[in-house]
mmCIF file of C-alpha atoms in Angstrom:
data_model
loop_
_atom_site.group_PDB
_atom_site.id
_atom_site.type_symbol
_atom_site.label_atom_id
_atom_site.label_comp_id
_atom_site.label_asym_id
_atom_site.label_seq_id
_atom_site.Cartn_x
_atom_site.Cartn_y
_atom_site.Cartn_z
ATOM 1 C CA MET A 1 137.303 278.650 187.443
ATOM 2 C CA GLY A 2 139.885 275.981 188.251
ATOM 3 C CA ASN A 3 137.730 273.197 186.853
ATOM 4 C CA GLN A 4 137.047 275.227 183.714
ATOM 5 C CA HIS A 5 140.759 275.791 183.165
ATOM 6 C CA GLU A 6 141.552 272.115 183.718
ATOM 7 C CA ALA A 7 138.861 271.144 181.224
ATOM 8 C CA LEU A 8 140.309 273.533 178.648
ATOM 9 C CA ILE A 9 143.843 272.178 179.093
ATOM 10 C CA ALA A 10 142.556 268.607 178.876
ATOM 11 C CA ASP A 11 140.741 269.492 175.639
ATOM 12 C CA LEU A 12 143.888 271.030 174.148
ATOM 13 C CA ARG A 13 145.940 267.962 175.090
ATOM 14 C CA GLU A 14 143.356 265.709 173.438
ATOM 15 C CA LYS A 15 143.362 267.805 170.265
ATOM 16 C CA ALA A 16 147.167 267.635 170.152
ATOM 17 C CA ARG A 17 146.920 263.856 170.563
ATOM 18 C CA GLN A 18 144.457 263.684 167.672
ATOM 19 C CA ILE A 19 146.778 265.768 165.509
ATOM 20 C CA ARG A 20 149.617 263.343 166.225
ATOM 21 C CA ILE A 21 147.421 260.328 165.487
ATOM 22 C CA ASN A 22 146.455 261.801 162.129
ATOM 23 C CA VAL A 23 150.068 262.676 161.291
ATOM 24 C CA LEU A 24 151.013 259.049 161.912
ATOM 25 C CA ARG A 25 148.023 257.923 159.853
ATOM 26 C CA ILE A 26 149.274 260.049 156.960
ATOM 27 C CA ALA A 27 152.836 258.794 157.432
ATOM 28 C CA GLY A 28 151.623 255.208 157.316
ATOM 29 C CA MET A 29 149.971 255.748 153.935
ATOM 30 C CA SER A 30 152.432 258.044 152.142
ATOM 31 C CA ASP A 31 155.751 259.811 152.477
ATOM 32 C CA CYS A 32 155.811 262.816 154.849
ATOM 33 C CA HIS A 33 158.056 264.667 157.299
ATOM 34 C CA THR A 34 156.831 262.921 160.411
ATOM 35 C CA GLY A 35 159.187 264.200 163.116
ATOM 36 C CA GLY A 36 158.865 267.880 162.275
ATOM 37 C CA SER A 37 155.091 267.498 162.062
ATOM 38 C CA LEU A 38 154.815 265.803 165.442
ATOM 39 C CA SER A 39 156.927 268.483 167.117
ATOM 40 C CA ILE A 40 154.345 271.235 166.431
ATOM 41 C CA ALA A 41 151.175 269.336 167.368
ATOM 42 C CA ASP A 42 150.709 271.012 170.761
ATOM 43 C CA LEU A 43 151.372 274.457 169.300
ATOM 44 C CA LEU A 44 148.839 273.986 166.514
ATOM 45 C CA ALA A 45 146.231 272.621 168.911
ATOM 46 C CA GLY A 46 146.540 275.769 170.993
ATOM 47 C CA LEU A 47 146.512 278.123 168.031
ATOM 48 C CA TYR A 48 143.529 276.673 166.182
ATOM 49 C CA SER A 49 141.473 275.662 169.209
ATOM 50 C CA HIS A 50 142.038 278.723 171.360
ATOM 51 C CA ALA A 51 144.272 281.562 170.213
ATOM 52 C CA MET A 52 143.395 282.320 166.601
ATOM 53 C CA ARG A 53 140.233 283.908 165.223
ATOM 54 C CA VAL A 54 139.150 281.712 162.319
ATOM 55 C CA ASP A 55 135.879 280.583 160.755
ATOM 56 C CA PRO A 56 135.949 277.108 159.163
ATOM 57 C CA LYS A 57 132.790 277.936 157.210
ATOM 58 C CA ARG A 58 134.497 281.032 155.765
ATOM 59 C CA PRO A 59 138.195 280.227 155.255
ATOM 60 C CA ASP A 60 138.709 283.556 153.449
ATOM 61 C CA TRP A 61 136.938 285.657 156.096
ATOM 62 C CA ASP A 62 138.536 289.099 156.131
ATOM 63 C CA GLY A 63 138.531 289.245 159.924
ATOM 64 C CA ARG A 64 140.510 286.055 160.467
ATOM 65 C CA ASP A 65 143.946 285.740 162.003
ATOM 66 C CA TYR A 66 146.492 284.548 159.471
ATOM 67 C CA PHE A 67 148.830 281.583 159.868
ATOM 68 C CA VAL A 68 151.960 280.984 157.806
ATOM 69 C CA LEU A 69 153.684 277.614 158.148
ATOM 70 C CA SER A 70 157.190 278.613 157.103
ATOM 71 C CA LYS A 71 158.372 275.023 157.616
ATOM 72 C CA GLY A 72 155.903 274.036 154.898
ATOM 73 C CA HIS A 73 157.071 270.417 154.647
ATOM 74 C CA CYS A 74 155.416 269.801 158.025
ATOM 75 C CA VAL A 75 151.974 270.436 156.558
ATOM 76 C CA PRO A 76 150.561 267.063 157.759
ATOM 77 C CA ALA A 77 150.257 268.576 161.254
ATOM 78 C CA LEU A 78 148.606 271.718 159.895
ATOM 79 C CA ASP A 79 146.228 269.667 157.759
ATOM 80 C CA ALA A 80 145.294 267.607 160.817
ATOM 81 C CA ALA A 81 144.679 270.755 162.877
ATOM 82 C CA LEU A 82 142.514 272.257 160.133
ATOM 83 C CA ALA A 83 140.499 269.063 159.789
ATOM 84 C CA LEU A 84 139.873 268.900 163.544
ATOM 85 C CA ARG A 85 138.773 272.554 163.455
ATOM 86 C CA GLY A 86 136.229 271.717 160.764
ATOM 87 C CA PHE A 87 137.713 273.238 157.616
ATOM 88 C CA PHE A 88 137.256 269.918 155.800
ATOM 89 C CA PRO A 89 136.419 266.304 156.757
ATOM 90 C CA VAL A 90 139.060 264.398 158.717
ATOM 91 C CA GLU A 91 138.642 261.564 156.188
ATOM 92 C CA ALA A 92 140.265 263.778 153.544
ATOM 93 C CA LEU A 93 143.618 263.376 155.331
ATOM 94 C CA THR A 94 143.893 259.822 154.026
ATOM 95 C CA THR A 95 144.093 261.187 150.449
ATOM 96 C CA HIS A 96 147.498 262.797 151.114
ATOM 97 C CA LEU A 97 149.474 263.143 147.849
ATOM 98 C CA GLU A 98 146.795 261.421 145.767
ATOM 99 C CA PRO A 99 145.947 262.965 142.370
ATOM 100 C CA GLY A 100 143.220 265.573 142.784
ATOM 101 C CA SER A 101 143.504 265.631 146.576
ATOM 102 C CA ILE A 102 143.297 268.819 148.631
ATOM 103 C CA ILE A 103 145.985 267.355 150.939
ATOM 104 C CA SER A 104 149.370 268.107 149.380
ATOM 105 C CA GLY A 105 153.006 267.471 150.275
ATOM 106 C CA HIS A 106 153.701 271.108 151.170
ATOM 107 C CA ALA A 107 151.395 273.855 152.420
ATOM 108 C CA CYS A 108 149.292 274.984 149.442
ATOM 109 C CA ALA A 109 146.824 277.849 149.721
ATOM 110 C CA HIS A 110 145.350 277.017 146.307
ATOM 111 C CA LEU A 111 144.295 273.517 147.336
ATOM 112 C CA THR A 112 143.634 273.290 151.064
ATOM 113 C CA PRO A 113 140.865 275.287 152.772
ATOM 114 C CA GLY A 114 142.270 277.240 155.714
ATOM 115 C CA ILE A 115 145.858 277.508 154.484
ATOM 116 C CA ASP A 116 146.747 281.179 154.011
ATOM 117 C CA ALA A 117 150.151 280.901 152.319
ATOM 118 C CA SER A 118 151.843 278.352 150.075
ATOM 119 C CA THR A 119 155.216 277.446 151.579
ATOM 120 C CA GLY A 120 157.998 274.932 151.206
ATOM 121 C CA SER A 121 161.135 276.893 150.293
ATOM 122 C CA LEU A 122 162.558 277.418 153.762
ATOM 123 C CA GLY A 123 163.399 280.879 155.052
ATOM 124 C CA HIS A 124 160.577 282.744 153.272
ATOM 125 C CA GLY A 125 157.727 282.447 155.760
ATOM 126 C CA LEU A 126 158.572 285.358 158.048
ATOM 127 C CA SER A 127 158.916 287.664 155.044
ATOM 128 C CA THR A 128 155.490 286.494 153.864
ATOM 129 C CA GLY A 129 154.016 287.131 157.312
ATOM 130 C CA LEU A 130 155.689 290.543 157.364
ATOM 131 C CA GLY A 131 154.003 291.453 154.100
ATOM 132 C CA ILE A 132 150.613 290.279 155.350
ATOM 133 C CA ALA A 133 151.004 292.257 158.576
ATOM 134 C CA LEU A 134 151.935 295.407 156.658
ATOM 135 C CA GLY A 135 148.903 294.903 154.413
ATOM 136 C CA VAL A 136 146.648 294.516 157.448
ATOM 137 C CA ARG A 137 147.998 297.782 158.865
ATOM 138 C CA ILE A 138 147.409 299.613 155.576
ATOM 139 C CA ASP A 139 143.830 298.288 155.491
ATOM 140 C CA GLY A 140 143.273 299.353 159.104
ATOM 141 C CA GLY A 141 142.544 295.765 160.185
ATOM 142 C CA ALA A 142 142.960 294.102 163.562
ATOM 143 C CA ASN A 143 144.099 290.718 162.205
ATOM 144 C CA ARG A 144 147.064 289.028 163.827
ATOM 145 C CA VAL A 145 149.627 287.095 161.799
ATOM 146 C CA PHE A 146 151.255 283.969 163.228
ATOM 147 C CA VAL A 147 154.346 282.493 161.548
ATOM 148 C CA MET A 148 155.707 279.067 162.490
ATOM 149 C CA LEU A 149 159.396 278.649 161.674
ATOM 150 C CA GLY A 150 161.764 275.714 161.964
ATOM 151 C CA ASP A 151 165.038 276.139 163.838
ATOM 152 C CA GLY A 152 167.029 275.106 160.762
ATOM 153 C CA GLU A 153 165.600 278.160 159.014
ATOM 154 C CA MET A 154 167.384 280.371 161.518
ATOM 155 C CA GLN A 155 170.544 279.752 159.478
ATOM 156 C CA GLU A 156 169.092 281.746 156.572
ATOM 157 C CA GLY A 157 169.740 285.458 156.197
ATOM 158 C CA GLN A 158 166.297 286.336 154.888
ATOM 159 C CA VAL A 159 164.766 285.379 158.247
ATOM 160 C CA TRP A 160 166.860 287.994 160.014
ATOM 161 C CA GLU A 161 166.175 290.626 157.353
ATOM 162 C CA ALA A 162 162.464 290.087 157.964
ATOM 163 C CA ALA A 163 162.945 290.112 161.740
ATOM 164 C CA MET A 164 164.824 293.409 161.532
ATOM 165 C CA SER A 165 162.206 294.942 159.238
ATOM 166 C CA ALA A 166 159.312 293.824 161.448
ATOM 167 C CA ALA A 167 160.890 295.466 164.483
ATOM 168 C CA HIS A 168 161.597 298.641 162.501
ATOM 169 C CA HIS A 169 157.947 298.890 161.455
ATOM 170 C CA ARG A 170 156.758 297.954 164.974
ATOM 171 C CA LEU A 171 154.454 295.198 163.732
ATOM 172 C CA SER A 172 153.067 294.179 167.106
ATOM 173 C CA ARG A 173 150.424 291.954 165.489
ATOM 174 C CA LEU A 174 153.091 289.728 163.911
ATOM 175 C CA ILE A 175 153.937 286.711 166.085
ATOM 176 C CA ALA A 176 156.838 284.417 165.155
ATOM 177 C CA ILE A 177 157.030 280.948 166.692
ATOM 178 C CA VAL A 178 160.309 279.038 166.341
ATOM 179 C CA ASP A 179 160.003 275.268 166.687
ATOM 180 C CA ARG A 180 163.356 274.600 168.359
ATOM 181 C CA ASN A 181 163.283 270.804 168.032
ATOM 182 C CA GLY A 182 167.041 270.591 167.440
ATOM 183 C CA PHE A 183 167.032 268.822 164.069
ATOM 184 C CA GLN A 184 167.077 269.702 160.389
ATOM 185 C CA LEU A 185 167.360 267.541 157.279
ATOM 186 C CA ASP A 186 171.137 267.103 157.490
ATOM 187 C CA GLY A 187 171.283 266.311 161.207
ATOM 188 C CA ARG A 188 171.402 268.254 164.452
ATOM 189 C CA VAL A 189 170.985 271.980 163.930
ATOM 190 C CA ASP A 190 173.910 272.783 166.230
ATOM 191 C CA ASP A 191 176.174 270.457 164.240
ATOM 192 C CA VAL A 192 175.233 271.950 160.850
ATOM 193 C CA VAL A 193 175.371 275.670 161.793
ATOM 194 C CA GLY A 194 174.907 276.677 165.419
ATOM 195 C CA ILE A 195 172.165 279.230 166.085
ATOM 196 C CA GLU A 196 172.475 279.875 169.831
ATOM 197 C CA PRO A 197 171.939 282.086 171.732
ATOM 198 C CA LEU A 198 168.706 282.098 169.740
ATOM 199 C CA ALA A 199 166.434 283.995 172.136
ATOM 200 C CA ASP A 200 169.056 286.685 172.686
ATOM 201 C CA LYS A 201 169.437 287.124 168.924
ATOM 202 C CA TRP A 202 165.716 287.773 168.535
ATOM 203 C CA ARG A 203 165.846 290.242 171.417
ATOM 204 C CA ALA A 204 168.793 291.992 169.790
ATOM 205 C CA PHE A 205 166.684 292.387 166.654
ATOM 206 C CA GLY A 206 164.055 294.216 168.696
ATOM 207 C CA TRP A 207 161.551 291.449 169.439
ATOM 208 C CA ASP A 208 159.671 290.685 172.647
ATOM 209 C CA VAL A 209 160.702 287.078 173.328
ATOM 210 C CA HIS A 210 159.108 284.333 175.419
ATOM 211 C CA GLU A 211 160.709 280.896 175.818
ATOM 212 C CA VAL A 212 158.398 277.969 176.554
ATOM 213 C CA ASP A 213 158.367 274.178 176.375
ATOM 214 C CA GLY A 214 156.514 273.520 173.129
ATOM 215 C CA HIS A 215 154.945 270.351 174.562
ATOM 216 C CA ASP A 216 153.747 271.879 177.842
ATOM 217 C CA VAL A 217 150.144 272.693 176.937
ATOM 218 C CA ASP A 218 149.480 274.580 180.188
ATOM 219 C CA ALA A 219 152.552 276.785 179.658
ATOM 220 C CA LEU A 220 151.616 277.387 176.021
ATOM 221 C CA TYR A 221 148.121 278.453 177.064
ATOM 222 C CA ALA A 222 149.579 280.909 179.584
#
């Protein structure tokens, strides 16, 4: 069992490394948000290689788990994760921002196989995930909904409206992940508008909260 676990963790670390390599490959060919993309590589490796139920051959499979990248400008990392999972050829990543490409500058569900929600306007992703989770409940489904948010988004009121509503409706299949990398476009998050104590705020809004090093693959797996 120990060897099996070690092999799994090693595989996740390698997939995260491949995601980072492909993000840098994209950044070397066209403009992209490199730092924010690199900061979620380990998280995406774990989600798409282990945690989420998806079928690359059927991106619109009704039984899939949904993923919403609220920080939609960091789509190069998501594109890389989807390519490694087999949703489309890895070679397609090199067409980022080219006319007619399926690899766009922000997450686009209409272009890229495997992307469930078009995002880019920050602060909307959790509300989108909330709506999906409510729809799943109405349909009697067992799908989970994962939403990846940036820490800069925590300054926006709509995030907390969605957080409050999700707790009110007891949407236990909705999982929010905050990438607390400390930076937003205008500088350090804590210098622009401080958001701490962040974990306590989520708890106060009725959420079950776990804090983990987003680059510790073993801890993320646990």
